[in-house]
Amino acid sequence: MSARGSHKTLLQFQGVHKAFGQRKVLQGLDLEVYEGETFCIMGPSGCGKSVTLRHAIGLMKPDQGVVTVEGHDMSSITKPDLRKLRSRMGYVFQEAALLNWLSAGDNVALPLRETTQMPDLEIVERVRAKLELVRVPDAFDKLPSELSGGMKKRVGLARALITDPEIILYDEPTAGLDPEISSSINHLIRELGERLKVTSLVVTHHIGCIKTVADRVGLLDGGRLHYVSTPTEFLASQEPRLVRFLGDRLD
Ligand SMILES: Nc1ncnc2c1ncn2[C@@H]1O[C@H](COP(=O)(O)OP(=O)(O)O)[C@@H](O)[C@H]1O
Ligand SMILES: [Mg+2]
């Protein structure tokens, strides 16, 4: 159990299998994320980290096994319930995935414009507050092409936060950023977890990320999670497979 988390499970994978043709990606994945904690999944490129996140948000369905989010079975959830559930979940894409013809402010506003009847004045107010929260208030009128990599990440984060989600899924939030910017993004993720009391699932292959943000961490390998523990225990482990994996990481 983490310092911040409870033992109430918000997100659960039970024996999840997923294959694409002959390629078996998830092979009996078990995963439990407790309310209020930040759970990190580490793993080599192509091991199924993004596939796991897509299952968590209902974009993919397991071939076998069960994914539950806040008690809903994601395979049998009705469309209206899925829509409601998704509005309580934020997804931070690996490539900030901003629409390049819209300003940062309009990108952040999009989920509210698409899913609510909120008056535009209120939307704009909320967007400004979120951009402030992630410390890029000046991005509001800028196009994505006018933003640095780190700023784009922050705008992507603001967009994920705009509906005040209870669960945030991060796909490699620091991939492709230099160490200093990565560190500032990691600290921001930590701070958001603490201030907004959200539950987070973060996939990453950066050690710096787990050191800063994780309450618990596990290694996804061979389609299952291994060595689930606190970051301190995880990094100190002498398990040969983990030592080998961590040894390949530079940060
Ligand atoms: N929609 C898809 N169709 C076919 N193969 C896929 C699909 N999504 C992922 N894969 C395959 O699943 C494996 C895991 O992918 P992914 O979860 O994206 O890896 P990563 O751990 O790097 O995020 C890869 O071999 C990838 O090619
Ligand atoms: Mg990925």
PDB file of C-alpha atoms and ligand atoms in Angstrom:
ATOM      1  CA  MET A   1       0.000   0.000   0.000  1.00  0.00           C
ATOM      2  CA  SER A   2       1.259   3.463  -0.829  1.00  0.00           C
ATOM      3  CA  ALA A   3       1.469   6.442   1.458  1.00  0.00           C
ATOM      4  CA  ARG A   4      -1.357   8.140  -0.417  1.00  0.00           C
ATOM      5  CA  GLY A   5      -3.339   5.197  -1.690  1.00  0.00           C
ATOM      6  CA  SER A   6      -6.045   3.145  -0.041  1.00  0.00           C
ATOM      7  CA  HIS A   7      -6.723  -0.483  -0.756  1.00  0.00           C
ATOM      8  CA  LYS A   8      -9.801   0.321  -2.785  1.00  0.00           C
ATOM      9  CA  THR A   9      -9.079  -0.948  -6.278  1.00  0.00           C
ATOM     10  CA  LEU A  10     -10.098   1.477  -9.031  1.00  0.00           C
ATOM     11  CA  LEU A  11      -8.609  -0.302 -11.981  1.00  0.00           C
ATOM     12  CA  GLN A  12      -8.073  -4.020 -12.324  1.00  0.00           C
ATOM     13  CA  PHE A  13      -6.805  -6.468 -14.942  1.00  0.00           C
ATOM     14  CA  GLN A  14      -7.444 -10.138 -14.272  1.00  0.00           C
ATOM     15  CA  GLY A  15      -5.784 -12.722 -16.491  1.00  0.00           C
ATOM     16  CA  VAL A  16      -5.897 -10.480 -19.550  1.00  0.00           C
ATOM     17  CA  HIS A  17      -4.764 -11.953 -22.854  1.00  0.00           C
ATOM     18  CA  LYS A  18      -4.443  -9.971 -26.072  1.00  0.00           C
ATOM     19  CA  ALA A  19      -2.895 -11.063 -29.340  1.00  0.00           C
ATOM     20  CA  PHE A  20      -2.620  -9.458 -32.758  1.00  0.00           C
ATOM     21  CA  GLY A  21      -2.531 -12.329 -35.230  1.00  0.00           C
ATOM     22  CA  GLN A  22       0.356 -14.542 -34.127  1.00  0.00           C
ATOM     23  CA  ARG A  23       1.809 -11.830 -31.881  1.00  0.00           C
ATOM     24  CA  LYS A  24       0.836 -12.558 -28.269  1.00  0.00           C
ATOM     25  CA  VAL A  25       1.140  -9.275 -26.414  1.00  0.00           C
ATOM     26  CA  LEU A  26      -0.688  -9.615 -23.099  1.00  0.00           C
ATOM     27  CA  GLN A  27      -0.494 -13.140 -21.705  1.00  0.00           C
ATOM     28  CA  GLY A  28      -2.465 -13.317 -18.484  1.00  0.00           C
ATOM     29  CA  LEU A  29      -1.820  -9.807 -17.218  1.00  0.00           C
ATOM     30  CA  ASP A  30      -2.894  -9.147 -13.627  1.00  0.00           C
ATOM     31  CA  LEU A  31      -2.793  -5.569 -12.415  1.00  0.00           C
ATOM     32  CA  GLU A  32      -4.442  -3.673  -9.590  1.00  0.00           C
ATOM     33  CA  VAL A  33      -4.314   0.084  -9.187  1.00  0.00           C
ATOM     34  CA  TYR A  34      -5.524   1.442  -5.861  1.00  0.00           C
ATOM     35  CA  GLU A  35      -7.442   4.647  -5.417  1.00  0.00           C
ATOM     36  CA  GLY A  36      -5.093   7.601  -4.990  1.00  0.00           C
ATOM     37  CA  GLU A  37      -1.873   5.867  -5.950  1.00  0.00           C
ATOM     38  CA  THR A  38       0.444   6.323  -8.895  1.00  0.00           C
ATOM     39  CA  PHE A  39       1.257   2.963 -10.419  1.00  0.00           C
ATOM     40  CA  CYS A  40       4.043   2.763 -12.995  1.00  0.00           C
ATOM     41  CA  ILE A  41       4.550   0.103 -15.607  1.00  0.00           C
ATOM     42  CA  MET A  42       8.076  -0.196 -16.947  1.00  0.00           C
ATOM     43  CA  GLY A  43       9.040  -2.409 -19.822  1.00  0.00           C
ATOM     44  CA  PRO A  44      10.982  -2.592 -23.055  1.00  0.00           C
ATOM     45  CA  SER A  45       9.714  -1.090 -26.256  1.00  0.00           C
ATOM     46  CA  GLY A  46       6.981  -3.213 -27.831  1.00  0.00           C
ATOM     47  CA  CYS A  47       6.154  -5.157 -24.644  1.00  0.00           C
ATOM     48  CA  GLY A  48       2.541  -3.972 -24.591  1.00  0.00           C
ATOM     49  CA  LYS A  49       2.533  -0.852 -22.416  1.00  0.00           C
ATOM     50  CA  SER A  50       0.367   1.230 -24.751  1.00  0.00           C
ATOM     51  CA  VAL A  51      -1.853  -1.791 -25.416  1.00  0.00           C
ATOM     52  CA  THR A  52      -2.407  -2.043 -21.648  1.00  0.00           C
ATOM     53  CA  LEU A  53      -3.463   1.614 -21.445  1.00  0.00           C
ATOM     54  CA  ARG A  54      -5.827   1.167 -24.395  1.00  0.00           C
ATOM     55  CA  HIS A  55      -7.524  -1.670 -22.517  1.00  0.00           C
ATOM     56  CA  ALA A  56      -7.810   0.490 -19.411  1.00  0.00           C
ATOM     57  CA  ILE A  57      -9.754   3.128 -21.308  1.00  0.00           C
ATOM     58  CA  GLY A  58     -11.841   0.656 -23.307  1.00  0.00           C
ATOM     59  CA  LEU A  59     -10.292   1.325 -26.724  1.00  0.00           C
ATOM     60  CA  MET A  60      -9.294  -2.344 -26.878  1.00  0.00           C
ATOM     61  CA  LYS A  61     -11.010  -5.410 -25.461  1.00  0.00           C
ATOM     62  CA  PRO A  62      -9.268  -8.459 -24.042  1.00  0.00           C
ATOM     63  CA  ASP A  63      -9.377 -11.740 -25.963  1.00  0.00           C
ATOM     64  CA  GLN A  64      -9.590 -13.392 -22.569  1.00  0.00           C
ATOM     65  CA  GLY A  65      -9.742 -12.112 -19.003  1.00  0.00           C
ATOM     66  CA  VAL A  66     -11.393  -9.074 -17.472  1.00  0.00           C
ATOM     67  CA  VAL A  67     -10.597  -5.361 -17.205  1.00  0.00           C
ATOM     68  CA  THR A  68     -12.617  -3.444 -14.622  1.00  0.00           C
ATOM     69  CA  VAL A  69     -12.581   0.290 -14.012  1.00  0.00           C
ATOM     70  CA  GLU A  70     -14.457   1.615 -11.005  1.00  0.00           C
ATOM     71  CA  GLY A  71     -16.325  -1.678 -10.926  1.00  0.00           C
ATOM     72  CA  HIS A  72     -17.377  -1.603 -14.598  1.00  0.00           C
ATOM     73  CA  ASP A  73     -16.413  -4.568 -16.754  1.00  0.00           C
ATOM     74  CA  MET A  74     -14.940  -2.814 -19.799  1.00  0.00           C
ATOM     75  CA  SER A  75     -16.027  -5.613 -22.132  1.00  0.00           C
ATOM     76  CA  SER A  76     -19.711  -5.393 -21.307  1.00  0.00           C
ATOM     77  CA  ILE A  77     -20.088  -1.726 -20.302  1.00  0.00           C
ATOM     78  CA  THR A  78     -22.890   0.074 -22.164  1.00  0.00           C
ATOM     79  CA  LYS A  79     -21.961   2.943 -24.492  1.00  0.00           C
ATOM     80  CA  PRO A  80     -23.535   5.654 -22.286  1.00  0.00           C
ATOM     81  CA  ASP A  81     -21.748   4.280 -19.202  1.00  0.00           C
ATOM     82  CA  LEU A  82     -18.464   4.126 -21.124  1.00  0.00           C
ATOM     83  CA  ARG A  83     -18.910   7.745 -22.171  1.00  0.00           C
ATOM     84  CA  LYS A  84     -19.527   8.765 -18.564  1.00  0.00           C
ATOM     85  CA  LEU A  85     -16.584   6.749 -17.325  1.00  0.00           C
ATOM     86  CA  ARG A  86     -14.277   8.193 -19.975  1.00  0.00           C
ATOM     87  CA  SER A  87     -15.175  11.714 -18.920  1.00  0.00           C
ATOM     88  CA  ARG A  88     -13.723  10.784 -15.527  1.00  0.00           C
ATOM     89  CA  MET A  89     -10.520   9.500 -17.117  1.00  0.00           C
ATOM     90  CA  GLY A  90      -7.710  11.500 -18.676  1.00  0.00           C
ATOM     91  CA  TYR A  91      -5.335  10.066 -21.266  1.00  0.00           C
ATOM     92  CA  VAL A  92      -1.980  11.691 -21.924  1.00  0.00           C
ATOM     93  CA  PHE A  93      -0.775  10.434 -25.280  1.00  0.00           C
ATOM     94  CA  GLN A  94       2.827   9.605 -26.002  1.00  0.00           C
ATOM     95  CA  GLU A  95       3.106  12.201 -28.753  1.00  0.00           C
ATOM     96  CA  ALA A  96       1.224  15.122 -27.229  1.00  0.00           C
ATOM     97  CA  ALA A  97      -1.242  14.514 -30.115  1.00  0.00           C
ATOM     98  CA  LEU A  98      -2.396  18.123 -30.376  1.00  0.00           C
ATOM     99  CA  LEU A  99      -4.374  19.160 -33.440  1.00  0.00           C
ATOM    100  CA  ASN A 100      -1.907  21.377 -35.243  1.00  0.00           C
ATOM    101  CA  TRP A 101      -4.529  23.702 -36.769  1.00  0.00           C
ATOM    102  CA  LEU A 102      -5.991  24.619 -33.367  1.00  0.00           C
ATOM    103  CA  SER A 103      -4.430  26.872 -30.744  1.00  0.00           C
ATOM    104  CA  ALA A 104      -3.282  25.241 -27.520  1.00  0.00           C
ATOM    105  CA  GLY A 105      -6.304  26.758 -25.781  1.00  0.00           C
ATOM    106  CA  ASP A 106      -8.711  25.284 -28.340  1.00  0.00           C
ATOM    107  CA  ASN A 107      -6.980  21.905 -28.078  1.00  0.00           C
ATOM    108  CA  VAL A 108      -7.483  21.890 -24.316  1.00  0.00           C
ATOM    109  CA  ALA A 109     -11.094  23.053 -24.706  1.00  0.00           C
ATOM    110  CA  LEU A 110     -11.968  20.293 -27.157  1.00  0.00           C
ATOM    111  CA  PRO A 111     -13.127  17.590 -24.699  1.00  0.00           C
ATOM    112  CA  LEU A 112     -15.507  20.086 -23.048  1.00  0.00           C
ATOM    113  CA  ARG A 113     -16.827  21.406 -26.361  1.00  0.00           C
ATOM    114  CA  GLU A 114     -17.401  17.865 -27.611  1.00  0.00           C
ATOM    115  CA  THR A 115     -18.979  16.341 -24.540  1.00  0.00           C
ATOM    116  CA  THR A 116     -20.724  19.143 -22.625  1.00  0.00           C
ATOM    117  CA  GLN A 117     -23.114  22.038 -23.195  1.00  0.00           C
ATOM    118  CA  MET A 118     -20.949  24.332 -21.077  1.00  0.00           C
ATOM    119  CA  PRO A 119     -21.072  28.025 -22.122  1.00  0.00           C
ATOM    120  CA  ASP A 120     -17.927  29.081 -23.948  1.00  0.00           C
ATOM    121  CA  LEU A 121     -16.991  31.742 -21.411  1.00  0.00           C
ATOM    122  CA  GLU A 122     -16.852  29.103 -18.732  1.00  0.00           C
ATOM    123  CA  ILE A 123     -14.881  26.755 -20.973  1.00  0.00           C
ATOM    124  CA  VAL A 124     -12.294  29.452 -21.654  1.00  0.00           C
ATOM    125  CA  GLU A 125     -12.015  30.170 -17.950  1.00  0.00           C
ATOM    126  CA  ARG A 126     -11.424  26.497 -17.201  1.00  0.00           C
ATOM    127  CA  VAL A 127      -8.877  26.162 -19.996  1.00  0.00           C
ATOM    128  CA  ARG A 128      -6.921  29.124 -18.632  1.00  0.00           C
ATOM    129  CA  ALA A 129      -6.977  27.613 -15.147  1.00  0.00           C
ATOM    130  CA  LYS A 130      -5.636  24.268 -16.428  1.00  0.00           C
ATOM    131  CA  LEU A 131      -2.897  25.925 -18.485  1.00  0.00           C
ATOM    132  CA  GLU A 132      -1.929  27.794 -15.347  1.00  0.00           C
ATOM    133  CA  LEU A 133      -1.960  24.578 -13.322  1.00  0.00           C
ATOM    134  CA  VAL A 134       0.546  22.980 -15.712  1.00  0.00           C
ATOM    135  CA  ARG A 135       2.459  26.280 -15.829  1.00  0.00           C
ATOM    136  CA  VAL A 136       2.093  27.272 -19.473  1.00  0.00           C
ATOM    137  CA  PRO A 137      -0.447  30.123 -19.165  1.00  0.00           C
ATOM    138  CA  ASP A 138       1.054  31.882 -22.200  1.00  0.00           C
ATOM    139  CA  ALA A 139       0.370  28.947 -24.499  1.00  0.00           C
ATOM    140  CA  PHE A 140      -3.334  29.796 -24.760  1.00  0.00           C
ATOM    141  CA  ASP A 141      -3.202  31.532 -28.162  1.00  0.00           C
ATOM    142  CA  LYS A 142      -0.221  29.669 -29.588  1.00  0.00           C
ATOM    143  CA  LEU A 143      -0.317  26.998 -32.242  1.00  0.00           C
ATOM    144  CA  PRO A 144       1.361  23.672 -31.388  1.00  0.00           C
ATOM    145  CA  SER A 145       4.113  24.456 -33.915  1.00  0.00           C
ATOM    146  CA  GLU A 146       5.051  27.475 -31.795  1.00  0.00           C
ATOM    147  CA  LEU A 147       5.555  25.364 -28.660  1.00  0.00           C
ATOM    148  CA  SER A 148       8.608  23.448 -27.443  1.00  0.00           C
ATOM    149  CA  GLY A 149       8.402  19.690 -26.783  1.00  0.00           C
ATOM    150  CA  GLY A 150       8.038  20.216 -23.040  1.00  0.00           C
ATOM    151  CA  MET A 151       5.322  22.846 -23.518  1.00  0.00           C
ATOM    152  CA  LYS A 152       3.390  20.540 -25.844  1.00  0.00           C
ATOM    153  CA  LYS A 153       3.516  17.835 -23.180  1.00  0.00           C
ATOM    154  CA  ARG A 154       2.123  20.287 -20.642  1.00  0.00           C
ATOM    155  CA  VAL A 155      -0.670  21.317 -22.997  1.00  0.00           C
ATOM    156  CA  GLY A 156      -1.465  17.614 -23.584  1.00  0.00           C
ATOM    157  CA  LEU A 157      -1.600  17.229 -19.825  1.00  0.00           C
ATOM    158  CA  ALA A 158      -3.926  20.225 -19.474  1.00  0.00           C
ATOM    159  CA  ARG A 159      -6.214  18.678 -22.069  1.00  0.00           C
ATOM    160  CA  ALA A 160      -6.273  15.386 -20.147  1.00  0.00           C
ATOM    161  CA  LEU A 161      -7.127  17.303 -16.964  1.00  0.00           C
ATOM    162  CA  ILE A 162      -9.829  19.540 -18.401  1.00  0.00           C
ATOM    163  CA  THR A 163     -12.730  17.302 -17.341  1.00  0.00           C
ATOM    164  CA  ASP A 164     -11.277  16.946 -13.817  1.00  0.00           C
ATOM    165  CA  PRO A 165     -10.671  13.216 -14.188  1.00  0.00           C
ATOM    166  CA  GLU A 166     -10.300  10.849 -11.253  1.00  0.00           C
ATOM    167  CA  ILE A 167      -8.001   8.536 -13.161  1.00  0.00           C
ATOM    168  CA  ILE A 168      -5.176   9.667 -15.425  1.00  0.00           C
ATOM    169  CA  LEU A 169      -3.348   7.377 -17.830  1.00  0.00           C
ATOM    170  CA  TYR A 170       0.054   8.559 -19.008  1.00  0.00           C
ATOM    171  CA  ASP A 171       1.764   7.014 -22.023  1.00  0.00           C
ATOM    172  CA  GLU A 172       5.508   7.647 -21.736  1.00  0.00           C
ATOM    173  CA  PRO A 173       5.095  11.214 -20.524  1.00  0.00           C
ATOM    174  CA  THR A 174       8.807  11.974 -20.775  1.00  0.00           C
ATOM    175  CA  ALA A 175       9.733  10.113 -23.961  1.00  0.00           C
ATOM    176  CA  GLY A 176      11.808  12.255 -26.289  1.00  0.00           C
ATOM    177  CA  LEU A 177      12.337  15.085 -23.800  1.00  0.00           C
ATOM    178  CA  ASP A 178      15.731  16.135 -22.519  1.00  0.00           C
ATOM    179  CA  PRO A 179      16.568  15.224 -18.898  1.00  0.00           C
ATOM    180  CA  GLU A 180      15.833  18.629 -17.395  1.00  0.00           C
ATOM    181  CA  ILE A 181      12.407  18.918 -19.026  1.00  0.00           C
ATOM    182  CA  SER A 182      11.676  15.270 -18.188  1.00  0.00           C
ATOM    183  CA  SER A 183      12.397  15.982 -14.579  1.00  0.00           C
ATOM    184  CA  SER A 184      10.071  18.988 -14.525  1.00  0.00           C
ATOM    185  CA  ILE A 185       7.279  16.922 -16.134  1.00  0.00           C
ATOM    186  CA  ASN A 186       7.824  14.150 -13.572  1.00  0.00           C
ATOM    187  CA  HIS A 187       7.550  16.614 -10.724  1.00  0.00           C
ATOM    188  CA  LEU A 188       4.403  18.033 -12.259  1.00  0.00           C
ATOM    189  CA  ILE A 189       2.847  14.538 -12.447  1.00  0.00           C
ATOM    190  CA  ARG A 190       3.734  13.949  -8.804  1.00  0.00           C
ATOM    191  CA  GLU A 191       2.280  17.285  -7.772  1.00  0.00           C
ATOM    192  CA  LEU A 192      -0.944  16.704  -9.701  1.00  0.00           C
ATOM    193  CA  GLY A 193      -1.340  13.313  -8.040  1.00  0.00           C
ATOM    194  CA  GLU A 194      -0.981  14.898  -4.642  1.00  0.00           C
ATOM    195  CA  ARG A 195      -2.982  18.068  -5.207  1.00  0.00           C
ATOM    196  CA  LEU A 196      -5.829  16.671  -7.249  1.00  0.00           C
ATOM    197  CA  LYS A 197      -5.874  13.304  -5.441  1.00  0.00           C
ATOM    198  CA  VAL A 198      -6.119  11.460  -8.715  1.00  0.00           C
ATOM    199  CA  THR A 199      -5.257   7.838  -9.375  1.00  0.00           C
ATOM    200  CA  SER A 200      -2.608   7.493 -12.051  1.00  0.00           C
ATOM    201  CA  LEU A 201      -1.300   4.721 -14.248  1.00  0.00           C
ATOM    202  CA  VAL A 202       1.957   5.738 -15.899  1.00  0.00           C
ATOM    203  CA  VAL A 203       3.836   3.729 -18.474  1.00  0.00           C
ATOM    204  CA  THR A 204       7.433   4.690 -18.906  1.00  0.00           C
ATOM    205  CA  HIS A 205      10.856   3.322 -19.587  1.00  0.00           C
ATOM    206  CA  HIS A 206      12.582   6.059 -17.630  1.00  0.00           C
ATOM    207  CA  ILE A 207      13.984   5.277 -14.207  1.00  0.00           C
ATOM    208  CA  GLY A 208      13.865   8.980 -13.329  1.00  0.00           C
ATOM    209  CA  CYS A 209      10.131   8.914 -13.877  1.00  0.00           C
ATOM    210  CA  ILE A 210       9.469   6.032 -11.500  1.00  0.00           C
ATOM    211  CA  LYS A 211      11.792   7.515  -8.868  1.00  0.00           C
ATOM    212  CA  THR A 212       9.778  10.721  -8.849  1.00  0.00           C
ATOM    213  CA  VAL A 213       6.209   9.645  -9.465  1.00  0.00           C
ATOM    214  CA  ALA A 214       5.651   5.989  -8.529  1.00  0.00           C
ATOM    215  CA  ASP A 215       4.051   4.671  -5.385  1.00  0.00           C
ATOM    216  CA  ARG A 216       4.377   1.195  -6.878  1.00  0.00           C
ATOM    217  CA  VAL A 217       5.988  -0.098 -10.023  1.00  0.00           C
ATOM    218  CA  GLY A 218       6.118  -3.353 -11.956  1.00  0.00           C
ATOM    219  CA  LEU A 219       7.950  -4.699 -14.994  1.00  0.00           C
ATOM    220  CA  LEU A 220       5.813  -5.731 -17.971  1.00  0.00           C
ATOM    221  CA  ASP A 221       7.588  -8.557 -19.727  1.00  0.00           C
ATOM    222  CA  GLY A 222       6.282 -11.590 -21.567  1.00  0.00           C
ATOM    223  CA  GLY A 223       2.778 -10.178 -21.318  1.00  0.00           C
ATOM    224  CA  ARG A 224       2.642 -10.145 -17.520  1.00  0.00           C
ATOM    225  CA  LEU A 225       3.676  -7.885 -14.670  1.00  0.00           C
ATOM    226  CA  HIS A 226       6.607  -8.902 -12.502  1.00  0.00           C
ATOM    227  CA  TYR A 227       8.303  -7.618  -9.355  1.00  0.00           C
ATOM    228  CA  VAL A 228       5.514  -5.236  -8.326  1.00  0.00           C
ATOM    229  CA  SER A 229       6.910  -3.216  -5.413  1.00  0.00           C
ATOM    230  CA  THR A 230       7.874   0.264  -4.269  1.00  0.00           C
ATOM    231  CA  PRO A 231      10.382   2.080  -6.518  1.00  0.00           C
ATOM    232  CA  THR A 232      13.092   1.682  -3.872  1.00  0.00           C
ATOM    233  CA  GLU A 233      12.641  -2.080  -3.666  1.00  0.00           C
ATOM    234  CA  PHE A 234      12.250  -2.355  -7.425  1.00  0.00           C
ATOM    235  CA  LEU A 235      15.473  -0.519  -8.172  1.00  0.00           C
ATOM    236  CA  ALA A 236      17.414  -2.418  -5.509  1.00  0.00           C
ATOM    237  CA  SER A 237      16.171  -5.829  -6.672  1.00  0.00           C
ATOM    238  CA  GLN A 238      18.760  -8.445  -7.540  1.00  0.00           C
ATOM    239  CA  GLU A 239      16.382 -10.439  -9.755  1.00  0.00           C
ATOM    240  CA  PRO A 240      18.515 -11.157 -12.848  1.00  0.00           C
ATOM    241  CA  ARG A 241      15.786 -10.231 -15.345  1.00  0.00           C
ATOM    242  CA  LEU A 242      15.163  -6.912 -13.610  1.00  0.00           C
ATOM    243  CA  VAL A 243      18.869  -6.158 -13.203  1.00  0.00           C
ATOM    244  CA  ARG A 244      19.306  -6.820 -16.918  1.00  0.00           C
ATOM    245  CA  PHE A 245      16.386  -4.590 -17.865  1.00  0.00           C
ATOM    246  CA  LEU A 246      17.419  -1.739 -15.572  1.00  0.00           C
ATOM    247  CA  GLY A 247      21.040  -2.060 -16.652  1.00  0.00           C
ATOM    248  CA  ASP A 248      20.010  -1.177 -20.192  1.00  0.00           C
ATOM    249  CA  ARG A 249      18.431   2.066 -19.034  1.00  0.00           C
ATOM    250  CA  LEU A 250      20.699   5.056 -18.958  1.00  0.00           C
ATOM    251  CA  ASP A 251      18.805   7.429 -16.690  1.00  0.00           C
TER     252      ASP A 251
HETATM  253  N1  LIG B   1      -3.673  -2.186 -33.218  1.00  0.00           N
HETATM  254  C1  LIG B   1      -2.673  -3.060 -33.324  1.00  0.00           C
HETATM  255  N2  LIG B   1      -2.640  -3.968 -34.315  1.00  0.00           N
HETATM  256  C2  LIG B   1      -1.645  -4.855 -34.448  1.00  0.00           C
HETATM  257  N3  LIG B   1      -0.590  -4.921 -33.615  1.00  0.00           N
HETATM  258  C3  LIG B   1      -0.552  -4.055 -32.604  1.00  0.00           C
HETATM  259  C4  LIG B   1      -1.579  -3.069 -32.395  1.00  0.00           C
HETATM  260  N4  LIG B   1      -1.265  -2.332 -31.318  1.00  0.00           N
HETATM  261  C5  LIG B   1      -0.102  -2.837 -30.846  1.00  0.00           C
HETATM  262  N5  LIG B   1       0.327  -3.844 -31.618  1.00  0.00           N
HETATM  263  C6  LIG B   1       1.550  -4.643 -31.391  1.00  0.00           C
HETATM  264  O1  LIG B   1       1.578  -4.990 -30.014  1.00  0.00           O
HETATM  265  C7  LIG B   1       2.897  -4.940 -29.504  1.00  0.00           C
HETATM  266  C8  LIG B   1       2.923  -4.038 -28.286  1.00  0.00           C
HETATM  267  O2  LIG B   1       2.672  -2.696 -28.676  1.00  0.00           O
HETATM  268  P1  LIG B   1       2.678  -1.467 -27.687  1.00  0.00           P
HETATM  269  O3  LIG B   1       1.755  -1.711 -26.568  1.00  0.00           O
HETATM  270  O4  LIG B   1       2.421  -0.276 -28.530  1.00  0.00           O
HETATM  271  O5  LIG B   1       4.183  -1.488 -27.152  1.00  0.00           O
HETATM  272  P2  LIG B   1       4.873  -0.469 -26.115  1.00  0.00           P
HETATM  273  O6  LIG B   1       5.194  -1.287 -24.895  1.00  0.00           O
HETATM  274  O7  LIG B   1       6.131  -0.018 -26.783  1.00  0.00           O
HETATM  275  O8  LIG B   1       3.908   0.632 -25.853  1.00  0.00           O
HETATM  276  C9  LIG B   1       3.774  -4.476 -30.633  1.00  0.00           C
HETATM  277  O9  LIG B   1       4.348  -5.618 -31.222  1.00  0.00           O
HETATM  278  C10 LIG B   1       2.810  -3.821 -31.589  1.00  0.00           C
HETATM  279  O10 LIG B   1       3.270  -3.908 -32.903  1.00  0.00           O
HETATM  280 MG    MG B   2       3.914   2.637 -26.352  1.00  0.00          MG
END
